[in-house]
Tab-separated table of C-alpha atoms in Angstrom:
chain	number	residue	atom	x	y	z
A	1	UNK	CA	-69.395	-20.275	-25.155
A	2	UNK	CA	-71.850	-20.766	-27.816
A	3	UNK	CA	-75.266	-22.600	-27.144
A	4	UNK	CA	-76.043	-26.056	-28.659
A	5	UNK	CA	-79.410	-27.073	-29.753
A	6	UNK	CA	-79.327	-30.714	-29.198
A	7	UNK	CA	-82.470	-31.449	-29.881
A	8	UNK	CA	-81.747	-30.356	-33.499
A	9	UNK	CA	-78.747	-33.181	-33.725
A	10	UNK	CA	-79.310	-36.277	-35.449
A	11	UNK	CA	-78.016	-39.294	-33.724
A	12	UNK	CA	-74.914	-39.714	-36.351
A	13	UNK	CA	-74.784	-36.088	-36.244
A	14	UNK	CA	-74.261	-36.056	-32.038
A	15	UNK	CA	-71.719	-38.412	-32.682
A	16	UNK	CA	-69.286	-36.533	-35.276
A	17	UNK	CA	-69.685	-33.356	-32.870
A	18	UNK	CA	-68.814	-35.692	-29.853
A	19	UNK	CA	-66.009	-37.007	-31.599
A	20	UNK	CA	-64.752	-33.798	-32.600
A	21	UNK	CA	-65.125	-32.156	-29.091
A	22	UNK	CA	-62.995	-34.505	-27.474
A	23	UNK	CA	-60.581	-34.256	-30.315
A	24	UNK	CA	-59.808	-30.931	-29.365
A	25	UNK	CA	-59.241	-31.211	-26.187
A	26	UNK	CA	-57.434	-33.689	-26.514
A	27	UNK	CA	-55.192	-31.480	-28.779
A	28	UNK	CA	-55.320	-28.939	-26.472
A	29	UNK	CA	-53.839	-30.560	-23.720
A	30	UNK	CA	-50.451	-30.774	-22.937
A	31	UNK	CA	-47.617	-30.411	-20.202
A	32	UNK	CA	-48.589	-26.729	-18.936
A	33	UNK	CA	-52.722	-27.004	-19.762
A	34	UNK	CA	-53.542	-30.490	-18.208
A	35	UNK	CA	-57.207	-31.060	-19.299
A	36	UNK	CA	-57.163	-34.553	-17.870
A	37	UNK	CA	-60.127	-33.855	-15.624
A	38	UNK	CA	-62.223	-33.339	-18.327
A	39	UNK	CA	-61.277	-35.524	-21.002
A	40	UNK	CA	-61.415	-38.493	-18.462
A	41	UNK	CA	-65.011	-38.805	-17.767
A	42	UNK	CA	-66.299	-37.348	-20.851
A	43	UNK	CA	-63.829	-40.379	-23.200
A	44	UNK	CA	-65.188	-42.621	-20.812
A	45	UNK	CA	-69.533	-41.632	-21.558
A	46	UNK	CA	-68.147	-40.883	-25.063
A	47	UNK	CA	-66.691	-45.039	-25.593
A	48	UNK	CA	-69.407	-46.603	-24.619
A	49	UNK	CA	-71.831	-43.931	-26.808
A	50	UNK	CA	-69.403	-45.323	-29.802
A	51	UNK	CA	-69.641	-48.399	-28.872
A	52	UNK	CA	-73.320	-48.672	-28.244
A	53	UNK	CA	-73.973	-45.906	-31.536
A	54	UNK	CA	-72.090	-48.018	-34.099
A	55	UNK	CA	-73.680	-51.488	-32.792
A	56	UNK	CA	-76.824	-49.858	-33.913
A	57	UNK	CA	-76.116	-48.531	-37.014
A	58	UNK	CA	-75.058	-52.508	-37.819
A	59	UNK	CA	-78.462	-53.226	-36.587
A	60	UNK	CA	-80.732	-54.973	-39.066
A	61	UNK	CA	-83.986	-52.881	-37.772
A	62	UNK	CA	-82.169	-49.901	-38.355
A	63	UNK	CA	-82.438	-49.777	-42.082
A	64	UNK	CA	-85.616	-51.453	-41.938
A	65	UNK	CA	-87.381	-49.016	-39.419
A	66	UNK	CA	-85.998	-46.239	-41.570
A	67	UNK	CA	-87.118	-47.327	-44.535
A	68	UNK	CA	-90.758	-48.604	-42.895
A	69	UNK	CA	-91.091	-44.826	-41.164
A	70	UNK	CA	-90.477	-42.938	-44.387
A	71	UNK	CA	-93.334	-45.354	-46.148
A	72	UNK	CA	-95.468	-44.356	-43.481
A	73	UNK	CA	-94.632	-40.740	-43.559
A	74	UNK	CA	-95.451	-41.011	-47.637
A	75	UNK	CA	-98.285	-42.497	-47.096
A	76	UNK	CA	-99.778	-40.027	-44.238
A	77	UNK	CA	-98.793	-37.345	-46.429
A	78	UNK	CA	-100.388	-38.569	-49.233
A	79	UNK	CA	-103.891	-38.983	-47.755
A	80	UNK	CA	-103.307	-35.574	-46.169
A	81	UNK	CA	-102.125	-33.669	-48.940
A	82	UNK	CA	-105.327	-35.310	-51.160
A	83	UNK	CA	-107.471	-34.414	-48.762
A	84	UNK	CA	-106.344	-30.728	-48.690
A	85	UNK	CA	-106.958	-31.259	-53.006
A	86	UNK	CA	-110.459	-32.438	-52.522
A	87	UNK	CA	-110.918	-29.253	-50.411
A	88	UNK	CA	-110.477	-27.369	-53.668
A	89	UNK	CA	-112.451	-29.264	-55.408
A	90	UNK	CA	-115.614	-28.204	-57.407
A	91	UNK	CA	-117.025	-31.814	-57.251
A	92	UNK	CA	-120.117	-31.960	-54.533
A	93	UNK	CA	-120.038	-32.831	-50.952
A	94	UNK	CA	-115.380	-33.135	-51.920
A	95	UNK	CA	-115.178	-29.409	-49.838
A	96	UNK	CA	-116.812	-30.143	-47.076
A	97	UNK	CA	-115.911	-33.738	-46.211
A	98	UNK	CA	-112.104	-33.020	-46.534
A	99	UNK	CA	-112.362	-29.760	-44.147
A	100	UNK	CA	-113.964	-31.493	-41.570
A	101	UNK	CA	-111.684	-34.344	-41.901
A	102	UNK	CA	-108.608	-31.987	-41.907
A	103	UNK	CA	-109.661	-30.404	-38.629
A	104	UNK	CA	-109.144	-34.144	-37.113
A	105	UNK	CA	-104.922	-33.297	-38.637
A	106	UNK	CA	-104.756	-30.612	-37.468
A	107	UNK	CA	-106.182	-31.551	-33.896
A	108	UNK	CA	-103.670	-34.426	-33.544
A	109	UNK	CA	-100.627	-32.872	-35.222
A	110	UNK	CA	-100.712	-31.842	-38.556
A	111	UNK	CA	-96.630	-32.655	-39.139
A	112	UNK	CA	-96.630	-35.813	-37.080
A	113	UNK	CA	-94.599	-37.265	-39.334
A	114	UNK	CA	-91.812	-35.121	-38.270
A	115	UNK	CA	-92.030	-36.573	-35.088
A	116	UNK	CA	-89.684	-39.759	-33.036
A	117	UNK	CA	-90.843	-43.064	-33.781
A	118	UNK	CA	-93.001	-43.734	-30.899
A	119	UNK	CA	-94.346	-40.328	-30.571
A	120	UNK	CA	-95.626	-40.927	-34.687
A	121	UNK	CA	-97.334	-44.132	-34.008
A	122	UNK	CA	-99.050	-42.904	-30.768
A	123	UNK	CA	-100.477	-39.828	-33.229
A	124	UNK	CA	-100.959	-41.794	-36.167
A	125	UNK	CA	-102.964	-44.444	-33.984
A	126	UNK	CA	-105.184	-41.975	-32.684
A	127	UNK	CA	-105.796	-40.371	-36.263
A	128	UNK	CA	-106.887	-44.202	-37.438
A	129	UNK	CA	-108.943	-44.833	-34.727
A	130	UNK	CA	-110.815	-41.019	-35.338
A	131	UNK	CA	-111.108	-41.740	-39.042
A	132	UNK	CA	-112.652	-45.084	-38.903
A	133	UNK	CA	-115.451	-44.056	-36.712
A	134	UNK	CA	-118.945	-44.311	-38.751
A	135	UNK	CA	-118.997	-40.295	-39.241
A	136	UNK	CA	-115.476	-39.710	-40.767
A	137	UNK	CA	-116.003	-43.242	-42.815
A	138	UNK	CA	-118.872	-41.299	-44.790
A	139	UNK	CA	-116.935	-38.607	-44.842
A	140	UNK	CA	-114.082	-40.413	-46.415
A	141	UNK	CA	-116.402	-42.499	-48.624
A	142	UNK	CA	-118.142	-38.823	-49.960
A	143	UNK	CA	-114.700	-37.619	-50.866
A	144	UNK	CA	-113.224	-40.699	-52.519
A	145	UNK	CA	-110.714	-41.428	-50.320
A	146	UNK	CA	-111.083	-44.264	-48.229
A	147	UNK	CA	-108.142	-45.888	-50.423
A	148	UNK	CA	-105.615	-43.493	-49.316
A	149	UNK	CA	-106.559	-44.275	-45.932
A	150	UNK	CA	-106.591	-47.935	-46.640
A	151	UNK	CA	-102.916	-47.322	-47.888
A	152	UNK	CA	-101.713	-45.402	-44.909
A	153	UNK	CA	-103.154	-48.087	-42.241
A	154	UNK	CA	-101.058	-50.934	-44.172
A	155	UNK	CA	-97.942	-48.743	-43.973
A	156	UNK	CA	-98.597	-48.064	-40.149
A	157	UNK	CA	-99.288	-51.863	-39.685
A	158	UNK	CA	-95.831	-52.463	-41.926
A	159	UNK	CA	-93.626	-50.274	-39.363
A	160	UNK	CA	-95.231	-51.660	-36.766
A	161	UNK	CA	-94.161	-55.135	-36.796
A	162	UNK	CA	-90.780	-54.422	-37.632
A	163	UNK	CA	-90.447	-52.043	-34.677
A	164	UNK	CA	-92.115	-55.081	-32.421
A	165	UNK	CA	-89.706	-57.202	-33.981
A	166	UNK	CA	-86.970	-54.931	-32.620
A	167	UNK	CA	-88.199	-54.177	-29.379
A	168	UNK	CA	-87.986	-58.152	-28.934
A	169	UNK	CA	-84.800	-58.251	-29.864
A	170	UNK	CA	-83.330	-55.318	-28.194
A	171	UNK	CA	-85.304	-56.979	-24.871
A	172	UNK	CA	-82.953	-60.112	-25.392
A	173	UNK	CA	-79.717	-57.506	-25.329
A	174	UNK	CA	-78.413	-56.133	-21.952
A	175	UNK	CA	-76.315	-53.373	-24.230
A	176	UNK	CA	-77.698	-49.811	-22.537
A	177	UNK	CA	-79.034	-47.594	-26.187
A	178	UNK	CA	-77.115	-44.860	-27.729
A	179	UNK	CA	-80.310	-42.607	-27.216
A	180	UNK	CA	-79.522	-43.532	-23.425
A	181	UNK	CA	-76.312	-43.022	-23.254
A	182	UNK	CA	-76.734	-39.386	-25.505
A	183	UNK	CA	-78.506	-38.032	-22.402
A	184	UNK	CA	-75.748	-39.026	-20.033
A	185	UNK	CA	-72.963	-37.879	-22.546
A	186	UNK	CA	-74.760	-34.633	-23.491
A	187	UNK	CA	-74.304	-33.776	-19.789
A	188	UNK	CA	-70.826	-34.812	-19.573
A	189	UNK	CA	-70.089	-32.497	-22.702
A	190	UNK	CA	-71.972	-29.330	-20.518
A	191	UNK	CA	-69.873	-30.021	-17.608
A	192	UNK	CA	-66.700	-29.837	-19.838
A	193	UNK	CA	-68.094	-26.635	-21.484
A	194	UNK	CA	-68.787	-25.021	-17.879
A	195	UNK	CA	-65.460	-25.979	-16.917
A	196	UNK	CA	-64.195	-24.301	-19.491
A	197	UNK	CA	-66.235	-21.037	-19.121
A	198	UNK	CA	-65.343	-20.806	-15.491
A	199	UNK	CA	-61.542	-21.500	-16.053
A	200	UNK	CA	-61.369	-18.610	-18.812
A	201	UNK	CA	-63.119	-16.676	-15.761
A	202	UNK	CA	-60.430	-17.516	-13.365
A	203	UNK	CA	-57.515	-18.864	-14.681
A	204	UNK	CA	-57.103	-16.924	-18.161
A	205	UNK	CA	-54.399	-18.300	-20.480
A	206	UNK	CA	-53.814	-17.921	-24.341
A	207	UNK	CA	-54.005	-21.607	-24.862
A	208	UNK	CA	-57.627	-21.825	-23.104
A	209	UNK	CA	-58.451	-18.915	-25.477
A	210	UNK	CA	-58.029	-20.730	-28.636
A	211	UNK	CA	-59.482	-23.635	-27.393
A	212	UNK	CA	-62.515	-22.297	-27.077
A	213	UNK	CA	-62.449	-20.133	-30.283
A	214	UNK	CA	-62.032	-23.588	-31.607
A	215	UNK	CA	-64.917	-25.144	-29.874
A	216	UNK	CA	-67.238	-22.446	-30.678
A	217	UNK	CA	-66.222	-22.565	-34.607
A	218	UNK	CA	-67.171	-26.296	-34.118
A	219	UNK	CA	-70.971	-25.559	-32.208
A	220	UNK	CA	-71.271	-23.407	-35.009
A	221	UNK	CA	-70.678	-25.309	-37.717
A	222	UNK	CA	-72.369	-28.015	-36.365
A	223	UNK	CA	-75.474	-26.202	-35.927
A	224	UNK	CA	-75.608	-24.325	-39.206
A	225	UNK	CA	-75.168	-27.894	-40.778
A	226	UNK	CA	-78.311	-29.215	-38.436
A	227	UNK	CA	-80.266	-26.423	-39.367
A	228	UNK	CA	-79.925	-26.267	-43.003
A	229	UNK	CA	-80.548	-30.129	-43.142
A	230	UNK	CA	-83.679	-29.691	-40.877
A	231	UNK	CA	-84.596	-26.464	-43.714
A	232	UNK	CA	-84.102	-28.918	-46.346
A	233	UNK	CA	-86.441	-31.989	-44.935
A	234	UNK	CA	-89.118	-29.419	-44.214
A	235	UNK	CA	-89.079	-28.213	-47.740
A	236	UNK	CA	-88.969	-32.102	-48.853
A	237	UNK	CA	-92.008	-32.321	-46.817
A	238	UNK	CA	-93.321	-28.670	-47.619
A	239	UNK	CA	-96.950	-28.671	-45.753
């Protein structure tokens, strides 16, 4: 059986190959190849995923956050990639403030803006708090570029709010998260493929076969599809 990189998945991703998954077997099973052990548990997890995954994408906050990350992720990358400029730069004291400054990137993540939500705000806290200190504010004020910063912090502030705002209102709501309830179906879907591995071990049949050619076709796909959209955000945000 083929591997599966979750961690590579988007959430609306997870739940097409979910969907699919149990679509098969589902398919697959009949009078003489009972997969009712299987499909069971896992269209139980896999409901309330659904359930849970499409309440979310009817959220409010969930354009909003979206929207308020990638403003934030614009506007780190701006005052990153102008501070890599200035390190070109023939005008005095531009090279050496922006190195020094870039070091402090570097240190704390240099991509964090490929990273989850709260991992990004922890980084991009800590980068703030570094480049406001009296030191880097020279350094920043040599190099012109205390506006970008400026910029950056009212983006931060921006997604901030909005993600209190949600974290209020998702406090109010007993509903269990699709992130959750990913990590409890992700193991339901790696019992079903062991099952399945140790049944074709066992108990070979021609319909068990061509299940799992068809479940392997569908890992792949899936995967090639997650990578080349991962290949195509890193070139959006080419470092």
């Amino acid at each position: 059986m083929k591997n599966i990189a979750y961690s590579l998945l988007p959430l609306d991703g997870y739940y097409t190959f979910s969907q699919r998954f149990l679509e098969l077997l589902k398919a697959a099973s009949s009078g003489t190849f009972d997969l009712a052990a299987v499909i069971s548990p896992l269209g139980s997890v896999f409901l309330k995923f659904e359930a849970a995954y499409k309440k979310e994408r009817k959220s409010e906050y969930t354009a909003k956050l979206a929207a308020a990350d990638e403003a934030r992720d614009r506007a780190y990358l701006a005052l990153r990639h102008y501070l890599v400029a200035c390190s070109y730069a023939s005008v005095e004291g531009y090279s050496a403030a922006a190195d020094t400054l870039l070091t402090i990137f570097s240190r704390l993540g240099w991509s964090m803006q490929k990273a989850g939500y709260q991992t990004e705000s922890s980084r991009l806290g800590n980068l703030i708090a570094e480049l406001q200190t009296d030191e880097n504010v020279a350094l920043l004020t040599t190099a012109e570029a205390t506006p970008w910063l400026e910029r950056m912090m009212t983006a931060a502030d921006a997604f901030e709010a909005i993600y209190q705002q949600k974290l209020a209102t998702d406090a109010a709501d007993d509903t269990i998260s699709a992130y959750r309830l990913r990590k409890v179906l992700q193991q339901q879907i790696e019992i079903s493929l062991s099952w399945m591995d140790v049944q074709q071990q066992f108990n070979k049949s021609d319909e068990l076969t061509t299940l799992i050619g068809q479940v392997n076709e569908l890992i792949a796909n899936t995967m090639t599809a997650a990578r080349a959209s991962a290949t195509r955000k890193s070139s959006a945000e080419e470092e």
